CSV table of C-alpha atoms in Angstrom, one decimal:
chain,number,residue,atom,x,y,z
N,532,MET,CA,48.7,-74.8,-186.3
N,533,ARG,CA,47.4,-76.3,-183.5
N,534,ASN,CA,46.3,-74.2,-180.2
N,535,ASP,CA,48.9,-75.4,-178.2
N,536,GLY,CA,51.5,-74.5,-180.9
N,537,ARG,CA,52.6,-78.3,-181.3
N,538,THR,CA,53.2,-79.6,-184.7
N,539,ASN,CA,50.9,-82.9,-186.4
N,540,ARG,CA,53.9,-85.5,-184.6
N,541,ASP,CA,54.1,-83.9,-181.2
N,542,TYR,CA,53.1,-85.3,-177.8
N,543,ARG,CA,51.9,-83.2,-174.8
N,544,PRO,CA,54.3,-83.4,-171.8
N,545,MET,CA,54.0,-86.5,-169.5
N,546,GLU,CA,55.1,-87.7,-166.1
N,547,LEU,CA,55.2,-91.2,-164.9
N,548,GLU,CA,55.8,-92.6,-161.5
N,549,SER,CA,56.3,-96.5,-160.8
N,550,GLU,CA,56.0,-98.3,-158.1
N,551,ILE,CA,53.0,-96.4,-156.1
N,552,VAL,CA,50.8,-99.6,-155.4
N,553,VAL,CA,52.4,-101.1,-152.4
N,554,HIS,CA,50.7,-104.3,-152.5
N,555,ALA,CA,51.2,-105.1,-156.2
N,556,ALA,CA,53.1,-106.6,-158.4
N,557,GLY,CA,54.0,-103.5,-160.3
N,558,SER,CA,52.5,-100.5,-160.5
N,559,ALA,CA,52.7,-96.9,-162.4
N,560,ARG,CA,50.7,-93.8,-162.8
N,561,LEU,CA,50.9,-91.7,-165.8
N,562,ARG,CA,49.8,-88.3,-166.5
N,563,LEU,CA,49.8,-86.6,-169.9
N,564,ALA,CA,48.2,-83.3,-169.7
N,565,ASN,CA,45.1,-83.8,-168.2
N,566,THR,CA,44.6,-87.5,-168.5
N,567,ASP,CA,45.5,-89.3,-165.6
N,568,ILE,CA,46.1,-93.2,-165.4
N,569,LEU,CA,46.9,-95.5,-162.7
N,570,VAL,CA,47.7,-99.4,-163.2
N,571,GLY,CA,48.4,-102.1,-160.9
N,572,VAL,CA,49.7,-105.4,-161.9
N,573,LYS,CA,49.0,-108.8,-160.2
N,574,ALA,CA,50.6,-111.7,-160.9
N,575,GLU,CA,48.8,-115.6,-160.2
N,576,ILE,CA,49.9,-119.1,-162.0
N,577,ASP,CA,47.0,-120.3,-164.0
N,578,THR,CA,46.9,-123.0,-166.7
N,579,PRO,CA,48.1,-122.0,-169.8
N,580,ASN,CA,45.3,-121.9,-173.1
N,581,PRO,CA,45.5,-125.6,-175.0
N,582,ASP,CA,46.5,-123.5,-178.4
N,583,ARG,CA,49.0,-122.0,-176.7
N,584,PRO,CA,50.7,-124.3,-174.4
N,585,ASN,CA,54.0,-122.4,-174.2
N,586,GLU,CA,52.8,-119.0,-173.1
N,587,GLY,CA,51.4,-117.3,-170.5
N,588,LYS,CA,48.0,-114.9,-170.2
N,589,VAL,CA,47.6,-111.1,-169.7
N,590,ASP,CA,44.2,-109.7,-168.9
N,591,PHE,CA,43.3,-106.2,-168.9
N,592,PHE,CA,40.6,-104.6,-166.8
N,593,ILE,CA,39.9,-101.0,-167.2
N,594,ASP,CA,37.8,-98.8,-164.6
N,595,CYS,CA,36.7,-95.5,-165.9
N,596,SER,CA,36.3,-93.2,-162.6
N,597,ALA,CA,32.8,-91.2,-162.7
N,598,ASN,CA,34.6,-88.4,-161.6
N,599,ALA,CA,37.3,-88.4,-164.9
N,600,THR,CA,34.5,-87.0,-166.9
N,601,PRO,CA,30.8,-86.2,-167.3
N,602,GLU,CA,30.5,-88.7,-170.0
N,603,PHE,CA,31.1,-91.3,-167.4
N,604,GLU,CA,28.7,-90.9,-165.1
N,605,GLY,CA,26.3,-93.9,-164.9
N,606,ARG,CA,27.2,-96.3,-167.4
N,607,GLY,CA,28.8,-94.2,-169.6
N,608,GLY,CA,32.3,-95.5,-169.0
N,609,GLU,CA,31.8,-99.2,-169.7
N,610,GLN,CA,31.9,-99.0,-173.5
N,611,LEU,CA,35.0,-97.3,-173.7
N,612,ALA,CA,36.5,-99.4,-171.1
N,613,THR,CA,35.5,-102.5,-173.1
N,614,GLU,CA,37.1,-100.9,-176.4
N,615,ILE,CA,40.6,-100.2,-174.4
N,616,SER,CA,40.4,-103.8,-172.9
N,617,ASN,CA,40.0,-105.2,-176.4
N,618,THR,CA,42.4,-103.3,-178.3
N,619,LEU,CA,44.9,-104.1,-175.4
N,620,SER,CA,44.3,-107.5,-175.8
N,621,LYS,CA,44.8,-107.6,-179.1
N,622,ALA,CA,48.2,-105.9,-179.4
N,623,TYR,CA,49.6,-108.1,-176.4
N,624,GLU,CA,48.5,-111.2,-178.0
N,625,SER,CA,50.1,-110.3,-181.2
N,626,GLN,CA,53.0,-112.9,-182.5
N,627,LYS,CA,55.1,-109.7,-182.9
N,628,GLY,CA,54.4,-108.0,-179.7
N,629,PHE,CA,54.6,-108.9,-175.8
N,630,ASP,CA,56.7,-111.9,-175.5
N,631,LEU,CA,54.0,-114.3,-173.5
N,632,ALA,CA,56.7,-117.2,-173.9
N,633,GLY,CA,58.5,-115.7,-170.6
N,634,LEU,CA,55.5,-116.2,-168.7
N,635,CYS,CA,55.4,-119.7,-168.9
N,636,ILE,CA,56.8,-121.8,-166.1
N,637,MET,CA,55.6,-125.9,-167.4
N,638,ALA,CA,54.8,-126.3,-170.9
N,639,GLY,CA,51.1,-127.2,-171.2
N,640,HIS,CA,50.4,-127.3,-167.3
N,641,GLN,CA,51.7,-123.7,-165.3
N,642,CYS,CA,51.9,-120.6,-166.4
N,643,TRP,CA,51.9,-117.0,-165.1
N,644,LYS,CA,48.6,-115.0,-165.5
N,645,LEU,CA,49.1,-111.3,-165.2
N,646,TYR,CA,46.1,-109.4,-163.8
N,647,VAL,CA,46.7,-105.7,-165.2
N,648,ASP,CA,44.2,-103.6,-163.5
N,649,VAL,CA,43.9,-99.8,-165.3
N,650,LEU,CA,42.2,-96.6,-163.2
N,651,ILE,CA,41.1,-93.9,-165.5
N,652,LEU,CA,40.9,-90.9,-162.8
N,653,GLU,CA,41.1,-88.1,-165.3
N,654,CYS,CA,39.9,-87.7,-168.9
N,655,GLY,CA,42.0,-84.9,-171.1
N,656,GLY,CA,42.1,-86.6,-174.4
N,657,ASN,CA,44.1,-89.4,-176.1
N,658,LEU,CA,43.1,-92.5,-173.6
N,659,PHE,CA,44.1,-95.0,-175.5
N,660,ASP,CA,47.7,-94.0,-175.8
N,661,ALA,CA,48.2,-93.1,-172.0
N,662,VAL,CA,46.7,-96.2,-170.7
N,663,SER,CA,49.0,-98.3,-173.4
N,664,LEU,CA,52.0,-96.3,-171.9
N,665,ALA,CA,51.0,-96.5,-167.8
N,666,VAL,CA,50.8,-100.5,-169.0
N,667,LYS,CA,54.4,-100.7,-170.5
N,668,GLY,CA,55.6,-98.7,-167.0
N,669,ALA,CA,53.5,-101.0,-165.0
N,670,LEU,CA,55.1,-104.2,-166.6
N,671,PHE,CA,58.8,-102.9,-166.4
N,672,ASN,CA,57.9,-102.2,-162.9
N,673,THR,CA,56.7,-106.0,-162.3
N,674,ARG,CA,58.7,-108.3,-160.3
N,675,ILE,CA,57.4,-112.1,-160.1
N,676,PRO,CA,58.5,-114.7,-157.5
N,677,ARG,CA,60.9,-117.6,-158.6
N,678,VAL,CA,59.4,-120.5,-159.3
N,679,SER,CA,61.7,-123.9,-158.8
N,680,THR,CA,60.2,-127.6,-158.9
N,681,ALA,CA,60.6,-130.8,-156.9
N,682,MET,CA,60.3,-134.4,-158.2
N,683,HIS,CA,58.2,-137.0,-155.8
N,684,ASP,CA,58.6,-140.9,-156.1
N,685,GLY,CA,55.5,-141.3,-158.1
N,686,GLY,CA,56.7,-138.4,-161.2
N,687,SER,CA,54.4,-135.8,-159.9
N,688,MET,CA,56.2,-132.2,-159.7
N,689,ASP,CA,55.3,-129.5,-157.8
N,690,LEU,CA,55.8,-125.7,-157.6
N,691,ILE,CA,57.8,-123.7,-155.1
N,692,LEU,CA,57.2,-120.2,-154.5
N,693,THR,CA,60.6,-118.5,-153.4
N,694,ASP,CA,59.7,-116.3,-149.9
N,695,ASP,CA,62.4,-114.5,-150.5
N,696,PRO,CA,60.9,-111.0,-151.8
N,697,TYR,CA,64.0,-110.0,-153.3
N,698,ASP,CA,64.4,-113.1,-155.4
N,699,CYS,CA,62.1,-112.2,-158.1
N,700,GLU,CA,62.6,-112.2,-161.8
N,701,ARG,CA,61.5,-109.4,-164.2
N,702,LEU,CA,59.7,-109.0,-167.1
N,703,ASP,CA,61.6,-108.5,-170.9
N,704,VAL,CA,59.0,-105.5,-171.9
N,705,THR,CA,61.5,-104.3,-174.9
N,706,THR,CA,58.7,-105.8,-177.3
N,707,ALA,CA,55.5,-104.8,-175.3
N,708,PRO,CA,53.5,-102.8,-177.6
N,709,ILE,CA,52.2,-99.1,-177.4
N,710,LEU,CA,49.4,-97.5,-178.7
N,711,VAL,CA,49.6,-94.2,-181.2
N,712,THR,CA,46.5,-92.6,-181.8
N,713,VAL,CA,46.2,-90.5,-185.1
N,714,CYS,CA,43.3,-88.2,-185.6
N,715,LYS,CA,41.8,-86.9,-188.9
N,716,ILE,CA,41.0,-83.2,-188.8
N,717,GLY,CA,40.5,-81.8,-192.1
N,718,ASP,CA,43.1,-82.9,-194.0
N,719,GLN,CA,45.8,-83.1,-191.5
N,720,CYS,CA,46.5,-86.1,-189.3
N,721,VAL,CA,47.8,-85.5,-186.0
N,722,VAL,CA,49.2,-87.8,-182.7
N,723,ASP,CA,48.0,-87.0,-179.0
N,724,PRO,CA,44.8,-85.4,-179.4
N,725,SER,CA,43.2,-83.1,-177.1
N,726,ALA,CA,39.8,-83.4,-175.7
N,727,GLU,CA,39.0,-80.6,-177.9
N,728,GLU,CA,40.8,-81.9,-180.8
N,729,GLU,CA,38.7,-85.2,-180.7
N,730,GLU,CA,35.5,-83.7,-181.0
N,731,CYS,CA,37.0,-81.7,-183.9
N,732,SER,CA,38.4,-85.4,-185.6
N,733,VAL,CA,35.7,-86.9,-188.2
N,734,ALA,CA,37.9,-90.2,-187.7
N,735,SER,CA,40.8,-91.7,-185.7
N,736,VAL,CA,43.2,-94.7,-185.7
N,737,ALA,CA,44.6,-96.7,-183.1
N,738,VAL,CA,47.7,-98.0,-184.2
N,739,GLY,CA,49.7,-101.1,-182.0
N,740,VAL,CA,53.5,-100.6,-182.5
N,741,SER,CA,56.0,-102.8,-181.2
N,742,CYS,CA,59.7,-101.9,-181.3
N,743,ARG,CA,62.1,-104.4,-181.7
N,744,PRO,CA,65.8,-104.1,-181.6
N,745,ASP,CA,67.3,-104.6,-185.4
N,746,GLY,CA,71.5,-105.0,-185.3
N,747,ASN,CA,73.5,-102.4,-183.2
N,748,THR,CA,71.4,-99.6,-183.6
N,749,ALA,CA,68.4,-99.9,-185.8
N,750,THR,CA,65.1,-100.5,-184.4
N,751,LYS,CA,62.0,-102.6,-186.3
N,752,GLN,CA,58.7,-100.9,-185.9
N,753,SER,CA,56.0,-103.5,-186.1
N,754,ILE,CA,52.0,-103.3,-186.2
N,755,THR,CA,50.2,-105.6,-183.7
N,756,THR,CA,46.4,-104.1,-183.9
N,757,VAL,CA,44.7,-101.5,-185.5
N,758,ARG,CA,41.5,-99.8,-184.6
N,759,THR,CA,39.4,-97.5,-186.1
N,760,SER,CA,36.7,-95.1,-184.7
N,761,GLY,CA,34.3,-91.9,-185.7
N,762,GLU,CA,31.9,-91.6,-188.5
N,763,GLY,CA,34.2,-90.3,-191.1
N,764,SER,CA,35.8,-92.3,-193.7
N,765,ILE,CA,39.2,-92.3,-194.7
N,766,ARG,CA,40.9,-93.0,-197.9
N,767,LEU,CA,43.3,-95.4,-198.2
N,768,GLU,CA,46.3,-93.2,-198.8
N,769,THR,CA,45.4,-91.1,-195.7
N,770,LEU,CA,45.5,-94.6,-194.0
N,771,LYS,CA,48.8,-95.3,-195.2
N,772,LYS,CA,50.2,-92.0,-194.3
N,773,CYS,CA,48.2,-92.8,-190.6
N,774,PHE,CA,50.8,-96.0,-190.5
N,775,ASP,CA,53.9,-94.4,-191.4
N,776,THR,CA,53.0,-91.6,-188.7
N,777,ALA,CA,52.5,-93.9,-186.2
N,778,THR,CA,55.2,-96.4,-186.5
N,779,THR,CA,57.8,-93.4,-186.7
N,780,VAL,CA,56.1,-91.5,-183.6
N,781,GLY,CA,55.8,-95.0,-181.4
N,782,ALA,CA,59.6,-95.7,-182.0
N,783,SER,CA,60.5,-92.3,-180.5
N,784,LEU,CA,58.1,-92.5,-177.9
N,785,ASN,CA,58.9,-96.0,-177.0
N,786,LYS,CA,62.5,-94.9,-176.9
N,787,ALA,CA,61.9,-91.6,-174.8
N,788,LEU,CA,59.8,-94.0,-172.5
N,789,MET,CA,62.6,-96.9,-171.9
N,790,LYS,CA,65.1,-94.3,-171.3
N,791,ALA,CA,62.9,-92.3,-168.6
N,792,LEU,CA,61.8,-95.7,-166.7
N,793,HIS,CA,66.1,-97.1,-166.9
N,794,GLU,CA,67.0,-93.8,-165.7
N,795,ASP,CA,64.5,-93.9,-162.5
N,796,GLU,CA,65.1,-97.5,-161.7
N,797,THR,CA,68.8,-96.2,-161.8
N,798,ARG,CA,68.2,-93.3,-159.6
N,799,ASN,CA,65.9,-95.3,-157.0
N,800,SER,CA,68.8,-97.9,-156.6
N,801,LYS,CA,71.1,-95.6,-154.9
N,802,GLY,CA,71.6,-95.3,-151.5
N,803,LEU,CA,69.3,-93.2,-149.2
N,804,GLY,CA,72.4,-90.8,-148.9
N,805,LYS,CA,72.8,-90.7,-152.6
N,806,ARG,CA,69.7,-90.2,-153.9
N,807,GLU,CA,68.5,-86.6,-155.6
N,808,ILE,CA,65.6,-85.4,-153.8
N,809,TYR,CA,62.8,-83.4,-155.3
N,810,GLY,CA,60.3,-81.0,-154.0
N,811,PHE,CA,59.3,-79.9,-150.4
N,812,LEU,CA,61.4,-82.4,-148.7
N,813,LYS,CA,64.7,-81.3,-150.4
């Protein structure tokens, strides 16, 4: 039994709010129990990497606020920020993860580069999962301007960005990975560890899970990255159990997230007189 009554595969309640940073191409804020994450996305035109001429780029920048936890005071959060950034980069650069080809404008010449800025406002455990969920919500909310080309007499080509703020393109985040952290506490493996449970864990595994539709109703899960932490060791049988737990939980978590994002978008697209108003404004 866990001290809050959850089973090994249960997540704590979470809240997700999108489109809250006005000057960003996309944004989201996620609160998972006491963990509070704010994400903003900025898009710029860049040159693709020579080894991947048909793909765009995604860069992650993590900022751990000193108010999030006393451990982040001074330079305490820099190492953790680097670990989260590197884990997300590996998960999104995997061929089984996010479709970077959708960010390509002209193969080998121009592409979109997304700067994903993550601010950790409060730390209540399970940062990797919370950050990945907030990032996927922000990318779902991202709009990039539509680009057209114009040919000149000399054969040169110019890019023309539309001035219409409503003439934009969406990102396909269907296969964007999310991170599922599985902690080993005693002989049990649990997901979504609280700050207290992380202190009791001897080892943990953060697994990047990408969900791809396979047929009409089936969904195929792929592992895009694996990161282990902790001073303890993990047996091969336990590691396989962690992978099975992560892929199963990741599929259900991704389904719930995408459903909530689509419902929120449908709700916000209604006219002012038809929207359901919440809170003190009601």
